[in-house]
PDB file of C-alpha atoms in Angstrom:
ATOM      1  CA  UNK A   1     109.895  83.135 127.322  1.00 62.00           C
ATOM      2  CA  UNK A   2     106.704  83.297 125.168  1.00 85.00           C
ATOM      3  CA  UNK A   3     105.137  86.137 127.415  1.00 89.00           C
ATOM      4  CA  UNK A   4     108.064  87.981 127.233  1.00 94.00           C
ATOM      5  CA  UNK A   5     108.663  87.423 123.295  1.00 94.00           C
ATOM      6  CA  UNK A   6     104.865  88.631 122.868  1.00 94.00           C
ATOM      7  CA  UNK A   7     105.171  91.318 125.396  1.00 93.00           C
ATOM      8  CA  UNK A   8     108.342  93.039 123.228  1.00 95.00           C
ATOM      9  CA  UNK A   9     106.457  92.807 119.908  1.00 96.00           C
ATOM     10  CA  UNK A  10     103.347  93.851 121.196  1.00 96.00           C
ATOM     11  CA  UNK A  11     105.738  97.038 122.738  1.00 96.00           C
ATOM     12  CA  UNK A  12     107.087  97.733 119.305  1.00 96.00           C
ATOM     13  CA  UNK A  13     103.500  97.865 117.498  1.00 97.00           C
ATOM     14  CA  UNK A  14     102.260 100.148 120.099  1.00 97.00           C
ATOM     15  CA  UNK A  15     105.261 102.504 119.779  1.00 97.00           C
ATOM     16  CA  UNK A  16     104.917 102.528 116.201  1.00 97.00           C
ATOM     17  CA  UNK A  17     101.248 103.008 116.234  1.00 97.00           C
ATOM     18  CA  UNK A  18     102.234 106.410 118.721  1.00 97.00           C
ATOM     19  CA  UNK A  19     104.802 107.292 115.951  1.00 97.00           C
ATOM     20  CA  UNK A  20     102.080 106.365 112.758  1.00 97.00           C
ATOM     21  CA  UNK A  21      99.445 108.803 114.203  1.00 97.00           C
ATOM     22  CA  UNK A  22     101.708 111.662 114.577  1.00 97.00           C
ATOM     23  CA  UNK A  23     102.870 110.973 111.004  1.00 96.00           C
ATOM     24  CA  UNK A  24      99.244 110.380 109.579  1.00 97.00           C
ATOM     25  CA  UNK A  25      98.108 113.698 111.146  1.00 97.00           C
ATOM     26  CA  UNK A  26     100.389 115.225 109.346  1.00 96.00           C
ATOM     27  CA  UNK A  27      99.295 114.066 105.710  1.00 97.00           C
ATOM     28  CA  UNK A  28      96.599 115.329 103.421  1.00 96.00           C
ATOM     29  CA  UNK A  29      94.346 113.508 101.675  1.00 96.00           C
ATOM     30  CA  UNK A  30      94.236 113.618  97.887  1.00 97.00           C
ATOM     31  CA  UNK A  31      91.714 115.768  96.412  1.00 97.00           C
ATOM     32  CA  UNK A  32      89.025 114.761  94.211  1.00 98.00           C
ATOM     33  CA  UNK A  33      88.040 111.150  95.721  1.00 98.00           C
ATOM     34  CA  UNK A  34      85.350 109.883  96.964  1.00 98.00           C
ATOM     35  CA  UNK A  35      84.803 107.557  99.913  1.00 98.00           C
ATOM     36  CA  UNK A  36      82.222 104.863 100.944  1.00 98.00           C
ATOM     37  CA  UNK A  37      83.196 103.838 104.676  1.00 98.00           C
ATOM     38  CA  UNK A  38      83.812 101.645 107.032  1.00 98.00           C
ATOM     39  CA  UNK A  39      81.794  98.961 104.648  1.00 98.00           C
ATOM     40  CA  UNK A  40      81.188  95.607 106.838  1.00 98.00           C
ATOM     41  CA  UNK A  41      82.037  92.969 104.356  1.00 98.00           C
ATOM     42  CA  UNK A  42      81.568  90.396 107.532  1.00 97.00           C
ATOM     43  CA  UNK A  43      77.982  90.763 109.631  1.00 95.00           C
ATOM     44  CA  UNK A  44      79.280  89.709 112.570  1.00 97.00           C
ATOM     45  CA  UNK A  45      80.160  93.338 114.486  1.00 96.00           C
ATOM     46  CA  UNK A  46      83.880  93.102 114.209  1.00 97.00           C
ATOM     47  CA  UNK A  47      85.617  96.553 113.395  1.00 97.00           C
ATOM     48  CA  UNK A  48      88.328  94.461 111.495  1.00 98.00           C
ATOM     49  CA  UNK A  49      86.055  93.235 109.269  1.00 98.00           C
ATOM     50  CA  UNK A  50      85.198  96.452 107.144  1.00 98.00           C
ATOM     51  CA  UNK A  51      86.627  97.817 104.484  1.00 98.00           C
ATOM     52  CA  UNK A  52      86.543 100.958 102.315  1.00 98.00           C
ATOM     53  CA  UNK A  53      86.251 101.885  98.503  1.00 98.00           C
ATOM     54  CA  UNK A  54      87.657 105.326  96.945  1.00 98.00           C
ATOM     55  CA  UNK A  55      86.924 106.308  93.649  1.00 98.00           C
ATOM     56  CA  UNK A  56      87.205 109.180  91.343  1.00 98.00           C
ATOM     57  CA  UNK A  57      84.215 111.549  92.319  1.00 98.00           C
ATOM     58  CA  UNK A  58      81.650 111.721  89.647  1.00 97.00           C
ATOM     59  CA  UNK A  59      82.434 108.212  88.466  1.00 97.00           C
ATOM     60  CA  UNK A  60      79.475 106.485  86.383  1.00 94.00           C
ATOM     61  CA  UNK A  61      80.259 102.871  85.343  1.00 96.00           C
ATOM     62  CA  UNK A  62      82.779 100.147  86.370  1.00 98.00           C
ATOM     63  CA  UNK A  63      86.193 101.016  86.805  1.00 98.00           C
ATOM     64  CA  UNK A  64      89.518  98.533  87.052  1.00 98.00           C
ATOM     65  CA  UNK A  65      89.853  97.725  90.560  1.00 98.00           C
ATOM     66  CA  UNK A  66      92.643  97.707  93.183  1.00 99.00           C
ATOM     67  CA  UNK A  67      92.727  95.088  96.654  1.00 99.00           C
ATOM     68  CA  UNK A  68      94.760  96.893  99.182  1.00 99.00           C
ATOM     69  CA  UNK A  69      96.128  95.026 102.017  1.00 98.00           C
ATOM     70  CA  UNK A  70      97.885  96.910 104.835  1.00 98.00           C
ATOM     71  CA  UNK A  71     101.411  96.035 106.590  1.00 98.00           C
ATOM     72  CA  UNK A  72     102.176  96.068 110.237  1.00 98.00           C
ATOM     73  CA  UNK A  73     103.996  92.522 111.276  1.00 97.00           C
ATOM     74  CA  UNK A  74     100.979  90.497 111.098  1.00 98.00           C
ATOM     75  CA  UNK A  75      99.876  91.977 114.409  1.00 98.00           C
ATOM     76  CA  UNK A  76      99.496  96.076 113.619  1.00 98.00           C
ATOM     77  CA  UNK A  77      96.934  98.038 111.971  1.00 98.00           C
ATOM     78  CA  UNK A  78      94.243  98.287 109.871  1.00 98.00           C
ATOM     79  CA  UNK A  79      93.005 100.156 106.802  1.00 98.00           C
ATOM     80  CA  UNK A  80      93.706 103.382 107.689  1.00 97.00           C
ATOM     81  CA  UNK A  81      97.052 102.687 108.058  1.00 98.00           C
ATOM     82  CA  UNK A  82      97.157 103.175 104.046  1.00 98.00           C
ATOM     83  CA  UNK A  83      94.203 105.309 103.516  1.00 98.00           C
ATOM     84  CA  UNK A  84      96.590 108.126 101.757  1.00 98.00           C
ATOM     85  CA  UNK A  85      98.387 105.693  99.374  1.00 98.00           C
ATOM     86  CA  UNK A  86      94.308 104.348  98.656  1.00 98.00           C
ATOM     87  CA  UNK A  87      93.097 107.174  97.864  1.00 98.00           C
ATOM     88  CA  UNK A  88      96.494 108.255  95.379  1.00 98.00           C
ATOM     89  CA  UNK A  89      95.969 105.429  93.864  1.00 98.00           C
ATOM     90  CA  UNK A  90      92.036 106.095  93.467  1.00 98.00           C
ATOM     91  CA  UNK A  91      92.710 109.456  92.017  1.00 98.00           C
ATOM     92  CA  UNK A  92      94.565 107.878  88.704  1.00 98.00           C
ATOM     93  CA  UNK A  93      91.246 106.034  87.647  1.00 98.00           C
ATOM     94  CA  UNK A  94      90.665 102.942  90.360  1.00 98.00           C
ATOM     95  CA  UNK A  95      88.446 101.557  92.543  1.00 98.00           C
ATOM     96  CA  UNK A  96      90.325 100.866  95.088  1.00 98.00           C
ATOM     97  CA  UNK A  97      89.576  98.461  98.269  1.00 98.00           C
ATOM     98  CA  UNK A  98      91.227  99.568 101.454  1.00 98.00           C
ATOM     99  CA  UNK A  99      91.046  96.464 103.796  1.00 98.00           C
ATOM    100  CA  UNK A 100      91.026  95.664 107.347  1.00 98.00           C
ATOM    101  CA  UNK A 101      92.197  91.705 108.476  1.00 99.00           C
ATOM    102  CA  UNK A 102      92.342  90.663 112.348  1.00 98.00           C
ATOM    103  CA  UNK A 103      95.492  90.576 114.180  1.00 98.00           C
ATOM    104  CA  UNK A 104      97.629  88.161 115.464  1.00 98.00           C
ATOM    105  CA  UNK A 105      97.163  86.870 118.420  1.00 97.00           C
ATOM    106  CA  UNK A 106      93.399  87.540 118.242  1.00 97.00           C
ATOM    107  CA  UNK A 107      93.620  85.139 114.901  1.00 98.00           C
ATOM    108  CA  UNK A 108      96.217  83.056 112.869  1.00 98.00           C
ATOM    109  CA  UNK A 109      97.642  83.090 109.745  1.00 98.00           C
ATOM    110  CA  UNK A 110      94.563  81.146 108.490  1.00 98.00           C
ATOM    111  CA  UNK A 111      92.248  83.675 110.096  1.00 98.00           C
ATOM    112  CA  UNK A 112      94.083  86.178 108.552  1.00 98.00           C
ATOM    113  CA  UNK A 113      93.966  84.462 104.724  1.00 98.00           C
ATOM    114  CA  UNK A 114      89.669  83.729 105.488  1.00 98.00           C
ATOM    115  CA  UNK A 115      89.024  87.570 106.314  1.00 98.00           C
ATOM    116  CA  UNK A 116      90.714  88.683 103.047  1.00 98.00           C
ATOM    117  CA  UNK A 117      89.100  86.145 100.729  1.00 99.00           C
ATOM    118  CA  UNK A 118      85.648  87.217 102.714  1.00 98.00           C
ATOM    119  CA  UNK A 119      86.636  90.576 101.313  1.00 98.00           C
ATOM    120  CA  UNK A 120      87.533  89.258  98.107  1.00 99.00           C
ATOM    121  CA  UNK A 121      83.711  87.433  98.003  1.00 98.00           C
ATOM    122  CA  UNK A 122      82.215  91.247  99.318  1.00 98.00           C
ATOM    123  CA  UNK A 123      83.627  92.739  96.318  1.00 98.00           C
ATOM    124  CA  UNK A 124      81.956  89.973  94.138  1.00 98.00           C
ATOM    125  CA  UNK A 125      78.793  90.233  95.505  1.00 98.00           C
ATOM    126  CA  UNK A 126      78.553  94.160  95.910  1.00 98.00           C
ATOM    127  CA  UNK A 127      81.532  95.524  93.514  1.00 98.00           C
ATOM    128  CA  UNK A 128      79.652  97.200  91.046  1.00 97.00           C
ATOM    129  CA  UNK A 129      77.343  99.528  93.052  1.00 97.00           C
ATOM    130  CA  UNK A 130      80.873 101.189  94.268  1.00 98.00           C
ATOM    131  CA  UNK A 131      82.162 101.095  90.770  1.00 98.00           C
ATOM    132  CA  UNK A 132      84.197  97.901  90.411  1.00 98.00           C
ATOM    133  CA  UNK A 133      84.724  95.582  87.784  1.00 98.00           C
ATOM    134  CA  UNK A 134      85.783  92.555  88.606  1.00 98.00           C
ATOM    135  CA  UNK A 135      86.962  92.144  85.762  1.00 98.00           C
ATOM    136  CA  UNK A 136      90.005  93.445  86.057  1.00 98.00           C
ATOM    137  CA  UNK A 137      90.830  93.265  89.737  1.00 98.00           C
ATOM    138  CA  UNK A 138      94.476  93.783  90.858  1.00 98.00           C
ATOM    139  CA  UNK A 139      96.162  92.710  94.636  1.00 98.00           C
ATOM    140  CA  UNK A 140      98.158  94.727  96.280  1.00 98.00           C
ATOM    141  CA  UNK A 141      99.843  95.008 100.075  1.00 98.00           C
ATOM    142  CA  UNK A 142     102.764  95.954 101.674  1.00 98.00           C
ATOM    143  CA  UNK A 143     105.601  94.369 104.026  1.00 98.00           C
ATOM    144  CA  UNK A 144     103.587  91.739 105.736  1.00 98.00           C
ATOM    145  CA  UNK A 145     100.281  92.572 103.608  1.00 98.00           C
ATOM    146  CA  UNK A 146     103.003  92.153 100.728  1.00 98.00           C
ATOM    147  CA  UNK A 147     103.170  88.447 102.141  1.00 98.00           C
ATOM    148  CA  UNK A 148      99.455  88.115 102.457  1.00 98.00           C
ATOM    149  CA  UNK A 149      98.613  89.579  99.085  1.00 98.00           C
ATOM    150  CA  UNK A 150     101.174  87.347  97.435  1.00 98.00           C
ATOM    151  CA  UNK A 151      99.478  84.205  99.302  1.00 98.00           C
ATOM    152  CA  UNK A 152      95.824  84.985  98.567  1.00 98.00           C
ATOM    153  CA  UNK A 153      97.124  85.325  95.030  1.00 98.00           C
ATOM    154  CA  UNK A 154      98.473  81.899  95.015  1.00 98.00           C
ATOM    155  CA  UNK A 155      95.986  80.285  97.077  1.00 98.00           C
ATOM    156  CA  UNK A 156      93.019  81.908  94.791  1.00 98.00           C
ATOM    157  CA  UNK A 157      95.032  79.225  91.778  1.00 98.00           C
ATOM    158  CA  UNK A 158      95.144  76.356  93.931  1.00 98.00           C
ATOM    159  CA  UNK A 159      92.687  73.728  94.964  1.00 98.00           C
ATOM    160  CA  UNK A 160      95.076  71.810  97.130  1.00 98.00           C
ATOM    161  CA  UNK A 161      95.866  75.703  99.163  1.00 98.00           C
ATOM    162  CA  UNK A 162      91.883  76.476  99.244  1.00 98.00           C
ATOM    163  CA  UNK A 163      91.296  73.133 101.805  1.00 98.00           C
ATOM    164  CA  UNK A 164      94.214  73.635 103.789  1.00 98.00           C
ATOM    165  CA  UNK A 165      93.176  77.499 104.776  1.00 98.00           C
ATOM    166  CA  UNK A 166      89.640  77.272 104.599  1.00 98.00           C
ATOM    167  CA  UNK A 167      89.224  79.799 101.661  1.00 98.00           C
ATOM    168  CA  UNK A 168      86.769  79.598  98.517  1.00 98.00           C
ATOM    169  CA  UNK A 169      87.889  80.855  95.486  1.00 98.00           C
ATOM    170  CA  UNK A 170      86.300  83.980  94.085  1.00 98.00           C
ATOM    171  CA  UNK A 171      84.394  83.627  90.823  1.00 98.00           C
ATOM    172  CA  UNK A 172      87.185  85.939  89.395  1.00 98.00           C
ATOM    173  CA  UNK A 173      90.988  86.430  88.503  1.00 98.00           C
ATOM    174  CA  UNK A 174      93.530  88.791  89.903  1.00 98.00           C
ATOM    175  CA  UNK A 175      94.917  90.126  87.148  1.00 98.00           C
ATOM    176  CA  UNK A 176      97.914  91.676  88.657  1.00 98.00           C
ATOM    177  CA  UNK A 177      99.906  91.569  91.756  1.00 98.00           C
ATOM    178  CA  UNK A 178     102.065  94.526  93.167  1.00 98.00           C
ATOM    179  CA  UNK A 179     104.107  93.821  96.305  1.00 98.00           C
ATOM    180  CA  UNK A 180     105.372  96.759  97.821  1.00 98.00           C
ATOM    181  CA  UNK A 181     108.477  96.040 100.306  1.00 98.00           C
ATOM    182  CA  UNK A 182     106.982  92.710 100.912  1.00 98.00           C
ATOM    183  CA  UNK A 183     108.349  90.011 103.308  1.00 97.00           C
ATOM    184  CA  UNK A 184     106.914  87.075 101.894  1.00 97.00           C
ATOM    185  CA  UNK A 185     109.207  84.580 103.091  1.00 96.00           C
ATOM    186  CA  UNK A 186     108.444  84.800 106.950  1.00 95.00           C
ATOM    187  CA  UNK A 187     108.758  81.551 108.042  1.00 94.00           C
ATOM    188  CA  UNK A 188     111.819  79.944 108.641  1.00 87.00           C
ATOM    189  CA  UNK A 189     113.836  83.090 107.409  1.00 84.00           C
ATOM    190  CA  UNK A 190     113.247  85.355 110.952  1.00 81.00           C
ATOM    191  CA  UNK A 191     111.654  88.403 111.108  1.00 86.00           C
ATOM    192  CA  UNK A 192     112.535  90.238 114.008  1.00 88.00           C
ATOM    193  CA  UNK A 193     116.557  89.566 114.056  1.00 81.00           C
ATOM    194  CA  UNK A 194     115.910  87.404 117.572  1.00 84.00           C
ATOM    195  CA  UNK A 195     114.919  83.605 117.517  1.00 91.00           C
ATOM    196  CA  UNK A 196     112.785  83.958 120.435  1.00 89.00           C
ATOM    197  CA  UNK A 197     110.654  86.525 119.258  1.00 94.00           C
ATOM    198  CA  UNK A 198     110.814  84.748 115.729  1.00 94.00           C
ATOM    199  CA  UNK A 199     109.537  81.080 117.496  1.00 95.00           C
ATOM    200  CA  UNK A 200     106.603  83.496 118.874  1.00 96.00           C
ATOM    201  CA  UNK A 201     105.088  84.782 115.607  1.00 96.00           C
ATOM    202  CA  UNK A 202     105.306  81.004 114.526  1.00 96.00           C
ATOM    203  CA  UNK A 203     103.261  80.026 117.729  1.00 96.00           C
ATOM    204  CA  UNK A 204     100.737  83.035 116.887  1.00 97.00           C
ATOM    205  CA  UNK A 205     100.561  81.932 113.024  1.00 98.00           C
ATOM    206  CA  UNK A 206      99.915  78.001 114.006  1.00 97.00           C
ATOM    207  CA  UNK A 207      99.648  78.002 116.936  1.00 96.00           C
ATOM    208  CA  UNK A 208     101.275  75.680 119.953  1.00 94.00           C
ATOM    209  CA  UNK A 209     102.947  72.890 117.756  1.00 96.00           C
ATOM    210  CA  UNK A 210     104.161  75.479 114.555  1.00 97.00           C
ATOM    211  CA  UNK A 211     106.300  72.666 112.696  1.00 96.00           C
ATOM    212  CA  UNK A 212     103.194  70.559 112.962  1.00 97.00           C
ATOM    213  CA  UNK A 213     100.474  72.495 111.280  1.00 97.00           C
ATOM    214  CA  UNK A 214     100.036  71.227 107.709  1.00 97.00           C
ATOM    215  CA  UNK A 215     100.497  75.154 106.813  1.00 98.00           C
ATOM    216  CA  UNK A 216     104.161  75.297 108.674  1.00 97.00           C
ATOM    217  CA  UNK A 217     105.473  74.412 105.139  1.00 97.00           C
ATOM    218  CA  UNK A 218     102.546  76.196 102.772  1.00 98.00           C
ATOM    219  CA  UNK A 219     102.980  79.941 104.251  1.00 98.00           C
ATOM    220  CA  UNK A 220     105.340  81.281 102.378  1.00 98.00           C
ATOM    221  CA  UNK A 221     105.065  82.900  99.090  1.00 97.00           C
ATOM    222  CA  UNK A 222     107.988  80.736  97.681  1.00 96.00           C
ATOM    223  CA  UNK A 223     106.281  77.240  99.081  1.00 96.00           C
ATOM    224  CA  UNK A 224     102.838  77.903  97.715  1.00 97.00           C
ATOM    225  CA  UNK A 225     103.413  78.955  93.972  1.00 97.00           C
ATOM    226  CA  UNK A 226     105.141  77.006  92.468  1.00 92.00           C
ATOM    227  CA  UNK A 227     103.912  75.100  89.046  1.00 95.00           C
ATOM    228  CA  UNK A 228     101.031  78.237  89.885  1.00 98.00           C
ATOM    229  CA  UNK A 229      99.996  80.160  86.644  1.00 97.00           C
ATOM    230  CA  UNK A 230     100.766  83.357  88.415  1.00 98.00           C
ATOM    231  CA  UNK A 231      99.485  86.951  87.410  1.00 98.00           C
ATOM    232  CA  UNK A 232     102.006  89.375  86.378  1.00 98.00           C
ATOM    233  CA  UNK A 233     104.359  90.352  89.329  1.00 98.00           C
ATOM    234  CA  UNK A 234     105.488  94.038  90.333  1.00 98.00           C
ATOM    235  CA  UNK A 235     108.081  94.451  93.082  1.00 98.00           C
ATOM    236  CA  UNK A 236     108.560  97.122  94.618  1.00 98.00           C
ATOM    237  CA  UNK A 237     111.437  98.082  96.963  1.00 98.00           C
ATOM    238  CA  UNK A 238     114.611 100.446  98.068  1.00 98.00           C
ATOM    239  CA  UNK A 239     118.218  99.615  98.476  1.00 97.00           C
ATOM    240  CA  UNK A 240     117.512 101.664 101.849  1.00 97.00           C
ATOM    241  CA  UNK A 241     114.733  98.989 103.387  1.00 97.00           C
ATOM    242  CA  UNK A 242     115.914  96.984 105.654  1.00 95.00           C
ATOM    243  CA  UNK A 243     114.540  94.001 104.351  1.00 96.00           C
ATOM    244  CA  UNK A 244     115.687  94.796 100.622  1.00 97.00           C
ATOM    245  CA  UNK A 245     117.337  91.254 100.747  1.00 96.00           C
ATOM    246  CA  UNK A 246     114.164  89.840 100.486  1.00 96.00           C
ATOM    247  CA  UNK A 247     112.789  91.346  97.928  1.00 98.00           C
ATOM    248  CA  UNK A 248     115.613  90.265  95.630  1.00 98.00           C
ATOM    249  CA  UNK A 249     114.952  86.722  97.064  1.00 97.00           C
ATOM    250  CA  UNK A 250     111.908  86.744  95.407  1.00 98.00           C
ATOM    251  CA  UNK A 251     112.385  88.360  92.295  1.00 98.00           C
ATOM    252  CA  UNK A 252     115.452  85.403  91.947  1.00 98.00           C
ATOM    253  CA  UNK A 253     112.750  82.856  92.959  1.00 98.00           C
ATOM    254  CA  UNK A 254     110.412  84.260  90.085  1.00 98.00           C
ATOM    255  CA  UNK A 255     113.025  84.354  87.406  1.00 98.00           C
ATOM    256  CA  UNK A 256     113.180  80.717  88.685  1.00 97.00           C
ATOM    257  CA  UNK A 257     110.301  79.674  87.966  1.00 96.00           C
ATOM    258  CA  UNK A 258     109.936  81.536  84.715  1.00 97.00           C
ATOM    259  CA  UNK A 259     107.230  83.869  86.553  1.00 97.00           C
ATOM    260  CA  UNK A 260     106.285  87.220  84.817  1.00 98.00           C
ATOM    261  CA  UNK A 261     107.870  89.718  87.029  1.00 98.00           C
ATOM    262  CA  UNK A 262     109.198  93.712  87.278  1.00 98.00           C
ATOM    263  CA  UNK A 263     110.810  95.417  89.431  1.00 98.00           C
ATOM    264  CA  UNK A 264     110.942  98.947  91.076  1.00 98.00           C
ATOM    265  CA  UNK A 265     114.064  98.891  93.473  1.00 98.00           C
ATOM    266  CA  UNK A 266     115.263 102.205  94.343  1.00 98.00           C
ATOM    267  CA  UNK A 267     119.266 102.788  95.069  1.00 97.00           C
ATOM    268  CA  UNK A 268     120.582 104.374  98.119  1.00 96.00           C
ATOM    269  CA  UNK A 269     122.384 106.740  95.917  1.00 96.00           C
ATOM    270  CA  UNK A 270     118.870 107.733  94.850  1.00 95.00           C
ATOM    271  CA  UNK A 271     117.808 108.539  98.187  1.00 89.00           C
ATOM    272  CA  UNK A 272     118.968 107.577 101.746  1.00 90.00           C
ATOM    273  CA  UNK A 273     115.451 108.256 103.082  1.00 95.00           C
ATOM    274  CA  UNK A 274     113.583 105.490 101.103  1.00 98.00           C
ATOM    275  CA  UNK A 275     113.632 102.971 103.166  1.00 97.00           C
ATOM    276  CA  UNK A 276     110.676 100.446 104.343  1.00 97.00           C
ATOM    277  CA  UNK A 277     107.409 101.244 102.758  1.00 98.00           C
ATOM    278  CA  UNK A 278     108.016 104.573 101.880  1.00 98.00           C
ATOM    279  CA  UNK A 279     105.702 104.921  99.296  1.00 98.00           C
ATOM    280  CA  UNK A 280     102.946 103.667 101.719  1.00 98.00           C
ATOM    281  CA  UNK A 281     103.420 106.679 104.805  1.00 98.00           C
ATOM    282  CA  UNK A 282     104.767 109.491 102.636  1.00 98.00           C
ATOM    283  CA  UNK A 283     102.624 109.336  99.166  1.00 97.00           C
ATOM    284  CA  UNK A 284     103.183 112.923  98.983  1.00 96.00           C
ATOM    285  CA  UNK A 285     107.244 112.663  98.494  1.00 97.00           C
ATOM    286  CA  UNK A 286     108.145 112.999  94.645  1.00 97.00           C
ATOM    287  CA  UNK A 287     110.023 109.462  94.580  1.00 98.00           C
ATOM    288  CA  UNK A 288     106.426 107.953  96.279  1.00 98.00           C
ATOM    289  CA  UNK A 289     104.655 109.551  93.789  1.00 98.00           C
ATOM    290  CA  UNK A 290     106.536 108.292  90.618  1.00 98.00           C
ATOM    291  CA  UNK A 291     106.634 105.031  92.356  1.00 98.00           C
ATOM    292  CA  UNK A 292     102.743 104.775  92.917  1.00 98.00           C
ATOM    293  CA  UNK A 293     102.207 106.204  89.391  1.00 98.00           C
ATOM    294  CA  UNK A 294     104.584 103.396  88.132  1.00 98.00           C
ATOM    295  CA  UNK A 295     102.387 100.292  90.372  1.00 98.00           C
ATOM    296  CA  UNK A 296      98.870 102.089  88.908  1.00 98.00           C
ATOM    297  CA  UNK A 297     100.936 102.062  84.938  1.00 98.00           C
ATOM    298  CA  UNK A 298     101.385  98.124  85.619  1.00 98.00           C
ATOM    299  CA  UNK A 299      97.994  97.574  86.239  1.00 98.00           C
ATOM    300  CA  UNK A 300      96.747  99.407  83.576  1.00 98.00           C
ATOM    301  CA  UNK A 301      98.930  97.400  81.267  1.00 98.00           C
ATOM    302  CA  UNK A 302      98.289  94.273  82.792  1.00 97.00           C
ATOM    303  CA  UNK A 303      94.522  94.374  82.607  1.00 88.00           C
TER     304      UNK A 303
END
């Protein structure tokens, strides 16, 4: 049953990926930005392990700095994925990071966690000749980069999180989070709809013995941040997305735990067509465009 379970959501990324490059060829990319690409931020050869940066052309000095990481199930994609919402968001003052992580199955969840903070420690070392400060550095991601932003964030605050994934801290503070449409609660909760296919991401995030890993129960957003000093929180998300319930989840869990949180949720009565990510693959609609204006106005307050 695990063959076939892996088989089916490898089938669904591949379709999507068929369906993401006809809509990607259709986009435009926003004027006035420069690039610096396909950055390796790991030596070791792997095309997952680069990243890009996108600033305002002309820049001179540091600029406040935006960590982008991508969606796509854990096992989808890479940075180009979002390269139109990057550079948007580039073109309203930021440096902005557009990151590629390895997949499941190639990786785990822990791989996953160690590419981004080796990102996280490229930005540190080399930030400023691209423009950033890292001084005021904001996170970012989407759907399941939603749930990995959200966990680097809390594993960045906690000693006890750093030894169980294998991540060093960076030398300095996110000062922001935005979670766009995230599903930060995947374990335990489902993701696909079907248990079978839901026992197979577990096996690919921990791998043959899931309940057993000491990170079974320190994966989700809600398990990991608690008595945290989190950064301020944005949520973003539409009554349209399919998984809108979970984005309430966790703005009831942050009012819980007296967390500094906003939210963006867009009604269906707004707009039928919002639905998951929205903002992400059509930055050109008017409601993505007030809504990425909005994420880069938290920052800016936040820094």
């Amino acid at each position: 049953m695990g063959k076939l379970a892996r088989f089916l959501l490898q089938d669904h990324w591949k379709k999507t990926k068929r369906e993401d490059d006809r809509r990607i060829a259709t986009l435009t990319p926003t004027a006035g930005v420069a690039e610096d690409k396909d950055i390796p931020y790991r030596n070791d050869g792997t095309p997952l392990h680069r990243l890009d940066v996108y600033y305002p052309e002309g820049s001179s000095g540091l600029l406040p700095t935006i960590v982008d990481i991508h969606g796509g199930g854990w096992m989808y994609g890479d940075k180009e994925l979002n390269k139109y919402y990057c550079l948007y968001l580039a073109s309203q003052g930021f440096a902005v990071l557009n990151v590629s992580y390895r997949l499941l199955p190639e990786t785990d969840l822990k791989g996953q966690v160690q590419d981004i903070f080796d990102s996280l420690h490229w930005l540190e070392r080399n930030g400023e000749q691209h423009h950033c400060d890292t001084k005021r550095v904001f996170l970012t991601g989407d759907s399941a980069g939603g749930h990995l932003a959200g966990l680097t964030a809390c594993i960045q605050l906690s000693g006890e999180l750093q030894t169980l994934y294998g991540a060093a801290p960076v030398s300095f503070a996110i000062s922001a989070l935005a979670i766009n449409h995230g599903v930060c609660d995947p374990v335990g909760h489902g993701i696909t709809g079907y248990q079978f296919t839901n026992r197979e991401m577990d096996h690919m995030f921990f791998g043959s013995n899931p309940t057993q890993s000491p990170l079974y129960a320190k994966a989700n957003f809600q398990d990991t941040a608690q008595g945290l000093s989190l950064p301020p929180i944005l949520l973003v998300s539409s009554e349209a997305d399919d998984y809108h319930s979970r984005s309430l989840a966790l703005k009831a869990y942050l009012d819980g735990i007296g967390a500094s949180s906003q939210v963006l949720f867009w009604t269906k009565a707004q707009g039928e067509k919002l639905g998951h990510v929205f903002n992400i693959l059509y930055p050109h609609w008017p409601e993505s465009v007030e809504t990425n204006k909005a994420i880069c106005a938290f920052f800016t307050a936040s820094a």
